[in-house]
């Protein structure tokens, strides 16, 4: 099986415009709470277990079409975050384990899904780089409407943004957790820079 897959035009333009507008208008959207690998990025995060998906969709109805398409049925916990980069932003190489703050021994996600919600037409920089160990597997140029899945154990980074405008994506880390791991993950939580809302 390939380590990543890209699906162009995964959602209609009207949905992408609505998704962008609603994300940017969210009161939770601010400077990211993510770790120091995320340089000059903005967003917020939603942590949830599978049984709370309906609550996510009630509170964030604009996420529902994405979740219906992207979520794997064999995963039990999710870390969902809009991610906005602008000129000077970058994401340094890392492997996702964003649920580690709740469970220190958390395994890597089974998969990570990324929807490119809005990308400048004249984008320079901002490519997604995927690697396994020291072997570089791909350098993916973001395209509005493309949905990408990649293995959760891959090291990945985002090249520095050099162009004007903003690159907005919607990212979901998808985990298959053992029962003792899952019980330590909140059923539902919103993380912003200011605080966590339960």
mmCIF file with all atom_site columns, C-alpha atoms in Angstrom:
data_model
loop_
_atom_site.group_PDB
_atom_site.id
_atom_site.type_symbol
_atom_site.label_atom_id
_atom_site.label_alt_id
_atom_site.label_comp_id
_atom_site.label_asym_id
_atom_site.label_entity_id
_atom_site.label_seq_id
_atom_site.pdbx_PDB_ins_code
_atom_site.Cartn_x
_atom_site.Cartn_y
_atom_site.Cartn_z
_atom_site.occupancy
_atom_site.B_iso_or_equiv
_atom_site.pdbx_formal_charge
_atom_site.auth_seq_id
_atom_site.auth_comp_id
_atom_site.auth_asym_id
_atom_site.auth_atom_id
_atom_site.pdbx_PDB_model_num
ATOM 1   C CA . UNK A 1 1   ? 0.000   0.000  0.000  1.00 0.00 ? 1   UNK A CA 1
ATOM 2   C CA . UNK A 1 2   ? 1.306   3.500  -0.798 1.00 0.00 ? 2   UNK A CA 1
ATOM 3   C CA . UNK A 1 3   ? 2.188   5.680  2.181  1.00 0.00 ? 3   UNK A CA 1
ATOM 4   C CA . UNK A 1 4   ? 0.018   8.537  0.905  1.00 0.00 ? 4   UNK A CA 1
ATOM 5   C CA . UNK A 1 5   ? -2.847  9.196  -1.480 1.00 0.00 ? 5   UNK A CA 1
ATOM 6   C CA . UNK A 1 6   ? -4.257  12.414 -2.955 1.00 0.00 ? 6   UNK A CA 1
ATOM 7   C CA . UNK A 1 7   ? -7.839  12.914 -4.124 1.00 0.00 ? 7   UNK A CA 1
ATOM 8   C CA . UNK A 1 8   ? -8.259  16.089 -6.248 1.00 0.00 ? 8   UNK A CA 1
ATOM 9   C CA . UNK A 1 9   ? -11.569 17.986 -6.279 1.00 0.00 ? 9   UNK A CA 1
ATOM 10  C CA . UNK A 1 10  ? -12.791 16.015 -3.273 1.00 0.00 ? 10  UNK A CA 1
ATOM 11  C CA . UNK A 1 11  ? -15.396 18.658 -2.378 1.00 0.00 ? 11  UNK A CA 1
ATOM 12  C CA . UNK A 1 12  ? -17.339 21.220 -4.413 1.00 0.00 ? 12  UNK A CA 1
ATOM 13  C CA . UNK A 1 13  ? -16.077 24.839 -4.461 1.00 0.00 ? 13  UNK A CA 1
ATOM 14  C CA . UNK A 1 14  ? -19.178 26.119 -2.681 1.00 0.00 ? 14  UNK A CA 1
ATOM 15  C CA . UNK A 1 15  ? -18.519 23.907 0.323  1.00 0.00 ? 15  UNK A CA 1
ATOM 16  C CA . UNK A 1 16  ? -14.865 24.953 0.440  1.00 0.00 ? 16  UNK A CA 1
ATOM 17  C CA . UNK A 1 17  ? -15.828 28.642 0.445  1.00 0.00 ? 17  UNK A CA 1
ATOM 18  C CA . UNK A 1 18  ? -18.314 28.076 3.277  1.00 0.00 ? 18  UNK A CA 1
ATOM 19  C CA . UNK A 1 19  ? -15.769 26.041 5.221  1.00 0.00 ? 19  UNK A CA 1
ATOM 20  C CA . UNK A 1 20  ? -13.155 28.776 4.879  1.00 0.00 ? 20  UNK A CA 1
ATOM 21  C CA . UNK A 1 21  ? -15.573 31.501 5.935  1.00 0.00 ? 21  UNK A CA 1
ATOM 22  C CA . UNK A 1 22  ? -16.833 29.599 8.967  1.00 0.00 ? 22  UNK A CA 1
ATOM 23  C CA . UNK A 1 23  ? -13.360 28.560 10.162 1.00 0.00 ? 23  UNK A CA 1
ATOM 24  C CA . UNK A 1 24  ? -12.000 32.097 9.963  1.00 0.00 ? 24  UNK A CA 1
ATOM 25  C CA . UNK A 1 25  ? -15.115 33.473 11.720 1.00 0.00 ? 25  UNK A CA 1
ATOM 26  C CA . UNK A 1 26  ? -14.915 30.979 14.594 1.00 0.00 ? 26  UNK A CA 1
ATOM 27  C CA . UNK A 1 27  ? -14.329 32.571 18.024 1.00 0.00 ? 27  UNK A CA 1
ATOM 28  C CA . UNK A 1 28  ? -11.828 29.756 18.675 1.00 0.00 ? 28  UNK A CA 1
ATOM 29  C CA . UNK A 1 29  ? -9.627  30.677 15.693 1.00 0.00 ? 29  UNK A CA 1
ATOM 30  C CA . UNK A 1 30  ? -6.440  32.367 16.898 1.00 0.00 ? 30  UNK A CA 1
ATOM 31  C CA . UNK A 1 31  ? -2.694  31.795 17.224 1.00 0.00 ? 31  UNK A CA 1
ATOM 32  C CA . UNK A 1 32  ? -2.193  28.028 17.354 1.00 0.00 ? 32  UNK A CA 1
ATOM 33  C CA . UNK A 1 33  ? -1.894  25.991 20.540 1.00 0.00 ? 33  UNK A CA 1
ATOM 34  C CA . UNK A 1 34  ? 0.242   23.463 18.647 1.00 0.00 ? 34  UNK A CA 1
ATOM 35  C CA . UNK A 1 35  ? 3.865   22.920 19.606 1.00 0.00 ? 35  UNK A CA 1
ATOM 36  C CA . UNK A 1 36  ? 6.947   24.875 18.576 1.00 0.00 ? 36  UNK A CA 1
ATOM 37  C CA . UNK A 1 37  ? 7.225   22.987 15.269 1.00 0.00 ? 37  UNK A CA 1
ATOM 38  C CA . UNK A 1 38  ? 4.291   25.140 14.067 1.00 0.00 ? 38  UNK A CA 1
ATOM 39  C CA . UNK A 1 39  ? 5.881   28.512 13.374 1.00 0.00 ? 39  UNK A CA 1
ATOM 40  C CA . UNK A 1 40  ? 3.573   31.519 12.912 1.00 0.00 ? 40  UNK A CA 1
ATOM 41  C CA . UNK A 1 41  ? 0.471   29.422 12.299 1.00 0.00 ? 41  UNK A CA 1
ATOM 42  C CA . UNK A 1 42  ? -3.134  29.971 13.332 1.00 0.00 ? 42  UNK A CA 1
ATOM 43  C CA . UNK A 1 43  ? -6.043  27.677 14.131 1.00 0.00 ? 43  UNK A CA 1
ATOM 44  C CA . UNK A 1 44  ? -7.750  25.726 16.901 1.00 0.00 ? 44  UNK A CA 1
ATOM 45  C CA . UNK A 1 45  ? -8.261  22.047 17.703 1.00 0.00 ? 45  UNK A CA 1
ATOM 46  C CA . UNK A 1 46  ? -11.163 19.719 18.428 1.00 0.00 ? 46  UNK A CA 1
ATOM 47  C CA . UNK A 1 47  ? -10.444 16.487 20.327 1.00 0.00 ? 47  UNK A CA 1
ATOM 48  C CA . UNK A 1 48  ? -13.163 13.837 20.220 1.00 0.00 ? 48  UNK A CA 1
ATOM 49  C CA . UNK A 1 49  ? -13.904 10.156 20.502 1.00 0.00 ? 49  UNK A CA 1
ATOM 50  C CA . UNK A 1 50  ? -15.981 8.417  17.847 1.00 0.00 ? 50  UNK A CA 1
ATOM 51  C CA . UNK A 1 51  ? -19.155 8.460  19.960 1.00 0.00 ? 51  UNK A CA 1
ATOM 52  C CA . UNK A 1 52  ? -18.957 12.270 20.112 1.00 0.00 ? 52  UNK A CA 1
ATOM 53  C CA . UNK A 1 53  ? -18.867 12.846 16.364 1.00 0.00 ? 53  UNK A CA 1
ATOM 54  C CA . UNK A 1 54  ? -22.524 13.951 16.417 1.00 0.00 ? 54  UNK A CA 1
ATOM 55  C CA . UNK A 1 55  ? -21.661 16.613 19.006 1.00 0.00 ? 55  UNK A CA 1
ATOM 56  C CA . UNK A 1 56  ? -18.809 17.877 16.825 1.00 0.00 ? 56  UNK A CA 1
ATOM 57  C CA . UNK A 1 57  ? -21.219 18.136 13.915 1.00 0.00 ? 57  UNK A CA 1
ATOM 58  C CA . UNK A 1 58  ? -23.810 19.979 16.041 1.00 0.00 ? 58  UNK A CA 1
ATOM 59  C CA . UNK A 1 59  ? -21.298 22.537 17.267 1.00 0.00 ? 59  UNK A CA 1
ATOM 60  C CA . UNK A 1 60  ? -19.371 22.753 13.972 1.00 0.00 ? 60  UNK A CA 1
ATOM 61  C CA . UNK A 1 61  ? -21.870 21.771 11.249 1.00 0.00 ? 61  UNK A CA 1
ATOM 62  C CA . UNK A 1 62  ? -19.486 22.985 8.558  1.00 0.00 ? 62  UNK A CA 1
ATOM 63  C CA . UNK A 1 63  ? -17.100 20.127 9.452  1.00 0.00 ? 63  UNK A CA 1
ATOM 64  C CA . UNK A 1 64  ? -19.735 17.429 8.808  1.00 0.00 ? 64  UNK A CA 1
ATOM 65  C CA . UNK A 1 65  ? -19.107 16.776 5.061  1.00 0.00 ? 65  UNK A CA 1
ATOM 66  C CA . UNK A 1 66  ? -15.358 16.554 5.696  1.00 0.00 ? 66  UNK A CA 1
ATOM 67  C CA . UNK A 1 67  ? -15.817 14.126 8.583  1.00 0.00 ? 67  UNK A CA 1
ATOM 68  C CA . UNK A 1 68  ? -18.189 11.963 6.538  1.00 0.00 ? 68  UNK A CA 1
ATOM 69  C CA . UNK A 1 69  ? -15.597 11.644 3.787  1.00 0.00 ? 69  UNK A CA 1
ATOM 70  C CA . UNK A 1 70  ? -12.350 11.550 5.769  1.00 0.00 ? 70  UNK A CA 1
ATOM 71  C CA . UNK A 1 71  ? -12.906 9.547  8.973  1.00 0.00 ? 71  UNK A CA 1
ATOM 72  C CA . UNK A 1 72  ? -11.827 5.913  9.022  1.00 0.00 ? 72  UNK A CA 1
ATOM 73  C CA . UNK A 1 73  ? -14.319 3.475  10.571 1.00 0.00 ? 73  UNK A CA 1
ATOM 74  C CA . UNK A 1 74  ? -11.513 1.616  12.377 1.00 0.00 ? 74  UNK A CA 1
ATOM 75  C CA . UNK A 1 75  ? -10.405 4.664  14.376 1.00 0.00 ? 75  UNK A CA 1
ATOM 76  C CA . UNK A 1 76  ? -11.724 5.606  17.805 1.00 0.00 ? 76  UNK A CA 1
ATOM 77  C CA . UNK A 1 77  ? -10.197 9.006  18.618 1.00 0.00 ? 77  UNK A CA 1
ATOM 78  C CA . UNK A 1 78  ? -9.497  12.087 16.551 1.00 0.00 ? 78  UNK A CA 1
ATOM 79  C CA . UNK A 1 79  ? -7.566  15.347 16.709 1.00 0.00 ? 79  UNK A CA 1
ATOM 80  C CA . UNK A 1 80  ? -9.079  17.811 14.233 1.00 0.00 ? 80  UNK A CA 1
ATOM 81  C CA . UNK A 1 81  ? -7.531  21.185 13.515 1.00 0.00 ? 81  UNK A CA 1
ATOM 82  C CA . UNK A 1 82  ? -7.836  23.930 10.938 1.00 0.00 ? 82  UNK A CA 1
ATOM 83  C CA . UNK A 1 83  ? -4.328  25.179 10.103 1.00 0.00 ? 83  UNK A CA 1
ATOM 84  C CA . UNK A 1 84  ? -3.605  28.543 8.492  1.00 0.00 ? 84  UNK A CA 1
ATOM 85  C CA . UNK A 1 85  ? -0.186  29.589 7.193  1.00 0.00 ? 85  UNK A CA 1
ATOM 86  C CA . UNK A 1 86  ? 0.767   32.919 5.668  1.00 0.00 ? 86  UNK A CA 1
ATOM 87  C CA . UNK A 1 87  ? 3.982   34.472 4.455  1.00 0.00 ? 87  UNK A CA 1
ATOM 88  C CA . UNK A 1 88  ? 6.790   33.509 6.851  1.00 0.00 ? 88  UNK A CA 1
ATOM 89  C CA . UNK A 1 89  ? 4.904   30.543 8.342  1.00 0.00 ? 89  UNK A CA 1
ATOM 90  C CA . UNK A 1 90  ? 6.271   27.018 8.305  1.00 0.00 ? 90  UNK A CA 1
ATOM 91  C CA . UNK A 1 91  ? 5.917   23.666 10.055 1.00 0.00 ? 91  UNK A CA 1
ATOM 92  C CA . UNK A 1 92  ? 9.128   21.879 11.018 1.00 0.00 ? 92  UNK A CA 1
ATOM 93  C CA . UNK A 1 93  ? 9.592   18.086 10.621 1.00 0.00 ? 93  UNK A CA 1
ATOM 94  C CA . UNK A 1 94  ? 7.600   16.052 13.148 1.00 0.00 ? 94  UNK A CA 1
ATOM 95  C CA . UNK A 1 95  ? 5.429   12.964 13.627 1.00 0.00 ? 95  UNK A CA 1
ATOM 96  C CA . UNK A 1 96  ? 1.907   13.660 14.852 1.00 0.00 ? 96  UNK A CA 1
ATOM 97  C CA . UNK A 1 97  ? 1.013   12.646 18.402 1.00 0.00 ? 97  UNK A CA 1
ATOM 98  C CA . UNK A 1 98  ? -1.190  15.569 19.413 1.00 0.00 ? 98  UNK A CA 1
ATOM 99  C CA . UNK A 1 99  ? -3.201  13.430 21.864 1.00 0.00 ? 99  UNK A CA 1
ATOM 100 C CA . UNK A 1 100 ? -0.020  12.854 23.897 1.00 0.00 ? 100 UNK A CA 1
ATOM 101 C CA . UNK A 1 101 ? -1.025  15.613 26.328 1.00 0.00 ? 101 UNK A CA 1
ATOM 102 C CA . UNK A 1 102 ? -3.833  13.277 27.498 1.00 0.00 ? 102 UNK A CA 1
ATOM 103 C CA . UNK A 1 103 ? -1.991  9.946  27.205 1.00 0.00 ? 103 UNK A CA 1
ATOM 104 C CA . UNK A 1 104 ? 1.807   10.048 27.242 1.00 0.00 ? 104 UNK A CA 1
ATOM 105 C CA . UNK A 1 105 ? 2.189   6.582  25.690 1.00 0.00 ? 105 UNK A CA 1
ATOM 106 C CA . UNK A 1 106 ? -0.113  7.380  22.783 1.00 0.00 ? 106 UNK A CA 1
ATOM 107 C CA . UNK A 1 107 ? 0.710   5.490  19.565 1.00 0.00 ? 107 UNK A CA 1
ATOM 108 C CA . UNK A 1 108 ? 1.054   7.339  16.296 1.00 0.00 ? 108 UNK A CA 1
ATOM 109 C CA . UNK A 1 109 ? -2.176  7.867  14.336 1.00 0.00 ? 109 UNK A CA 1
ATOM 110 C CA . UNK A 1 110 ? -3.204  5.220  11.836 1.00 0.00 ? 110 UNK A CA 1
ATOM 111 C CA . UNK A 1 111 ? -3.612  7.967  9.290  1.00 0.00 ? 111 UNK A CA 1
ATOM 112 C CA . UNK A 1 112 ? -3.631  11.742 8.912  1.00 0.00 ? 112 UNK A CA 1
ATOM 113 C CA . UNK A 1 113 ? -6.061  13.404 6.513  1.00 0.00 ? 113 UNK A CA 1
ATOM 114 C CA . UNK A 1 114 ? -5.554  16.905 5.117  1.00 0.00 ? 114 UNK A CA 1
ATOM 115 C CA . UNK A 1 115 ? -8.073  18.893 3.088  1.00 0.00 ? 115 UNK A CA 1
ATOM 116 C CA . UNK A 1 116 ? -6.737  21.986 1.335  1.00 0.00 ? 116 UNK A CA 1
ATOM 117 C CA . UNK A 1 117 ? -9.563  24.440 1.930  1.00 0.00 ? 117 UNK A CA 1
ATOM 118 C CA . UNK A 1 118 ? -7.978  27.499 0.295  1.00 0.00 ? 118 UNK A CA 1
ATOM 119 C CA . UNK A 1 119 ? -4.596  27.889 -1.392 1.00 0.00 ? 119 UNK A CA 1
ATOM 120 C CA . UNK A 1 120 ? -3.281  30.990 -3.218 1.00 0.00 ? 120 UNK A CA 1
ATOM 121 C CA . UNK A 1 121 ? -3.106  30.429 -6.988 1.00 0.00 ? 121 UNK A CA 1
ATOM 122 C CA . UNK A 1 122 ? 0.398   31.899 -7.085 1.00 0.00 ? 122 UNK A CA 1
ATOM 123 C CA . UNK A 1 123 ? 1.609   29.867 -4.095 1.00 0.00 ? 123 UNK A CA 1
ATOM 124 C CA . UNK A 1 124 ? 5.366   29.825 -3.521 1.00 0.00 ? 124 UNK A CA 1
ATOM 125 C CA . UNK A 1 125 ? 6.487   27.502 -0.763 1.00 0.00 ? 125 UNK A CA 1
ATOM 126 C CA . UNK A 1 126 ? 3.978   25.796 1.520  1.00 0.00 ? 126 UNK A CA 1
ATOM 127 C CA . UNK A 1 127 ? 4.564   22.284 0.124  1.00 0.00 ? 127 UNK A CA 1
ATOM 128 C CA . UNK A 1 128 ? 3.854   19.255 2.328  1.00 0.00 ? 128 UNK A CA 1
ATOM 129 C CA . UNK A 1 129 ? 6.996   17.103 2.623  1.00 0.00 ? 129 UNK A CA 1
ATOM 130 C CA . UNK A 1 130 ? 6.603   13.446 3.675  1.00 0.00 ? 130 UNK A CA 1
ATOM 131 C CA . UNK A 1 131 ? 9.478   11.216 4.814  1.00 0.00 ? 131 UNK A CA 1
ATOM 132 C CA . UNK A 1 132 ? 10.075  7.879  6.478  1.00 0.00 ? 132 UNK A CA 1
ATOM 133 C CA . UNK A 1 133 ? 13.279  8.080  8.447  1.00 0.00 ? 133 UNK A CA 1
ATOM 134 C CA . UNK A 1 134 ? 15.813  9.817  6.210  1.00 0.00 ? 134 UNK A CA 1
ATOM 135 C CA . UNK A 1 135 ? 14.039  8.777  3.019  1.00 0.00 ? 135 UNK A CA 1
ATOM 136 C CA . UNK A 1 136 ? 12.004  11.571 1.453  1.00 0.00 ? 136 UNK A CA 1
ATOM 137 C CA . UNK A 1 137 ? 8.835   10.076 -0.027 1.00 0.00 ? 137 UNK A CA 1
ATOM 138 C CA . UNK A 1 138 ? 6.987   13.054 -1.485 1.00 0.00 ? 138 UNK A CA 1
ATOM 139 C CA . UNK A 1 139 ? 6.782   16.815 -1.782 1.00 0.00 ? 139 UNK A CA 1
ATOM 140 C CA . UNK A 1 140 ? 3.131   17.690 -2.371 1.00 0.00 ? 140 UNK A CA 1
ATOM 141 C CA . UNK A 1 141 ? 2.074   21.079 -3.676 1.00 0.00 ? 141 UNK A CA 1
ATOM 142 C CA . UNK A 1 142 ? -1.240  22.069 -2.051 1.00 0.00 ? 142 UNK A CA 1
ATOM 143 C CA . UNK A 1 143 ? -4.194  22.529 -4.408 1.00 0.00 ? 143 UNK A CA 1
ATOM 144 C CA . UNK A 1 144 ? -7.562  23.858 -3.247 1.00 0.00 ? 144 UNK A CA 1
ATOM 145 C CA . UNK A 1 145 ? -10.060 21.007 -2.868 1.00 0.00 ? 145 UNK A CA 1
ATOM 146 C CA . UNK A 1 146 ? -7.518  18.176 -2.729 1.00 0.00 ? 146 UNK A CA 1
ATOM 147 C CA . UNK A 1 147 ? -7.877  15.674 0.118  1.00 0.00 ? 147 UNK A CA 1
ATOM 148 C CA . UNK A 1 148 ? -4.642  13.916 1.125  1.00 0.00 ? 148 UNK A CA 1
ATOM 149 C CA . UNK A 1 149 ? -4.240  10.876 3.371  1.00 0.00 ? 149 UNK A CA 1
ATOM 150 C CA . UNK A 1 150 ? -0.841  9.763  4.675  1.00 0.00 ? 150 UNK A CA 1
ATOM 151 C CA . UNK A 1 151 ? 0.413   7.149  7.118  1.00 0.00 ? 151 UNK A CA 1
ATOM 152 C CA . UNK A 1 152 ? 0.522   8.450  10.672 1.00 0.00 ? 152 UNK A CA 1
ATOM 153 C CA . UNK A 1 153 ? 4.090   7.260  11.269 1.00 0.00 ? 153 UNK A CA 1
ATOM 154 C CA . UNK A 1 154 ? 5.532   9.520  8.559  1.00 0.00 ? 154 UNK A CA 1
ATOM 155 C CA . UNK A 1 155 ? 7.693   12.496 9.438  1.00 0.00 ? 155 UNK A CA 1
ATOM 156 C CA . UNK A 1 156 ? 6.190   15.522 7.738  1.00 0.00 ? 156 UNK A CA 1
ATOM 157 C CA . UNK A 1 157 ? 6.750   19.244 7.435  1.00 0.00 ? 157 UNK A CA 1
ATOM 158 C CA . UNK A 1 158 ? 5.483   22.279 5.539  1.00 0.00 ? 158 UNK A CA 1
ATOM 159 C CA . UNK A 1 159 ? 7.978   24.349 3.594  1.00 0.00 ? 159 UNK A CA 1
ATOM 160 C CA . UNK A 1 160 ? 8.133   28.078 4.499  1.00 0.00 ? 160 UNK A CA 1
ATOM 161 C CA . UNK A 1 161 ? 5.450   30.185 2.835  1.00 0.00 ? 161 UNK A CA 1
ATOM 162 C CA . UNK A 1 162 ? 7.079   32.697 0.502  1.00 0.00 ? 162 UNK A CA 1
ATOM 163 C CA . UNK A 1 163 ? 4.057   34.173 -1.273 1.00 0.00 ? 163 UNK A CA 1
ATOM 164 C CA . UNK A 1 164 ? 1.388   36.574 -0.076 1.00 0.00 ? 164 UNK A CA 1
ATOM 165 C CA . UNK A 1 165 ? -2.023  35.255 0.892  1.00 0.00 ? 165 UNK A CA 1
ATOM 166 C CA . UNK A 1 166 ? -2.885  32.359 3.165  1.00 0.00 ? 166 UNK A CA 1
ATOM 167 C CA . UNK A 1 167 ? -2.908  28.572 2.923  1.00 0.00 ? 167 UNK A CA 1
ATOM 168 C CA . UNK A 1 168 ? -5.776  27.044 4.914  1.00 0.00 ? 168 UNK A CA 1
ATOM 169 C CA . UNK A 1 169 ? -6.093  23.310 5.505  1.00 0.00 ? 169 UNK A CA 1
ATOM 170 C CA . UNK A 1 170 ? -8.214  21.072 7.719  1.00 0.00 ? 170 UNK A CA 1
ATOM 171 C CA . UNK A 1 171 ? -6.176  18.308 9.337  1.00 0.00 ? 171 UNK A CA 1
ATOM 172 C CA . UNK A 1 172 ? -7.360  15.235 11.243 1.00 0.00 ? 172 UNK A CA 1
ATOM 173 C CA . UNK A 1 173 ? -5.128  12.806 13.112 1.00 0.00 ? 173 UNK A CA 1
ATOM 174 C CA . UNK A 1 174 ? -6.997  9.488  13.357 1.00 0.00 ? 174 UNK A CA 1
ATOM 175 C CA . UNK A 1 175 ? -6.142  6.999  16.127 1.00 0.00 ? 175 UNK A CA 1
ATOM 176 C CA . UNK A 1 176 ? -7.043  3.378  16.851 1.00 0.00 ? 176 UNK A CA 1
ATOM 177 C CA . UNK A 1 177 ? -6.602  3.215  20.629 1.00 0.00 ? 177 UNK A CA 1
ATOM 178 C CA . UNK A 1 178 ? -6.747  0.421  23.177 1.00 0.00 ? 178 UNK A CA 1
ATOM 179 C CA . UNK A 1 179 ? -9.513  0.723  25.792 1.00 0.00 ? 179 UNK A CA 1
ATOM 180 C CA . UNK A 1 180 ? -7.176  1.983  28.538 1.00 0.00 ? 180 UNK A CA 1
ATOM 181 C CA . UNK A 1 181 ? -5.739  4.627  26.206 1.00 0.00 ? 181 UNK A CA 1
ATOM 182 C CA . UNK A 1 182 ? -9.140  5.707  24.953 1.00 0.00 ? 182 UNK A CA 1
ATOM 183 C CA . UNK A 1 183 ? -10.555 6.290  28.423 1.00 0.00 ? 183 UNK A CA 1
ATOM 184 C CA . UNK A 1 184 ? -7.927  8.989  28.996 1.00 0.00 ? 184 UNK A CA 1
ATOM 185 C CA . UNK A 1 185 ? -8.988  10.935 25.893 1.00 0.00 ? 185 UNK A CA 1
ATOM 186 C CA . UNK A 1 186 ? -11.786 13.490 26.402 1.00 0.00 ? 186 UNK A CA 1
ATOM 187 C CA . UNK A 1 187 ? -15.070 12.556 24.772 1.00 0.00 ? 187 UNK A CA 1
ATOM 188 C CA . UNK A 1 188 ? -15.089 16.114 23.406 1.00 0.00 ? 188 UNK A CA 1
ATOM 189 C CA . UNK A 1 189 ? -12.840 19.124 23.969 1.00 0.00 ? 189 UNK A CA 1
ATOM 190 C CA . UNK A 1 190 ? -11.999 22.329 22.121 1.00 0.00 ? 190 UNK A CA 1
ATOM 191 C CA . UNK A 1 191 ? -8.433  23.608 22.438 1.00 0.00 ? 191 UNK A CA 1
ATOM 192 C CA . UNK A 1 192 ? -7.577  27.225 21.781 1.00 0.00 ? 192 UNK A CA 1
ATOM 193 C CA . UNK A 1 193 ? -4.588  29.327 22.798 1.00 0.00 ? 193 UNK A CA 1
ATOM 194 C CA . UNK A 1 194 ? -6.549  30.904 25.635 1.00 0.00 ? 194 UNK A CA 1
ATOM 195 C CA . UNK A 1 195 ? -7.890  27.752 27.282 1.00 0.00 ? 195 UNK A CA 1
ATOM 196 C CA . UNK A 1 196 ? -9.544  24.360 26.736 1.00 0.00 ? 196 UNK A CA 1
ATOM 197 C CA . UNK A 1 197 ? -13.342 24.284 26.668 1.00 0.00 ? 197 UNK A CA 1
ATOM 198 C CA . UNK A 1 198 ? -15.045 21.016 27.714 1.00 0.00 ? 198 UNK A CA 1
#
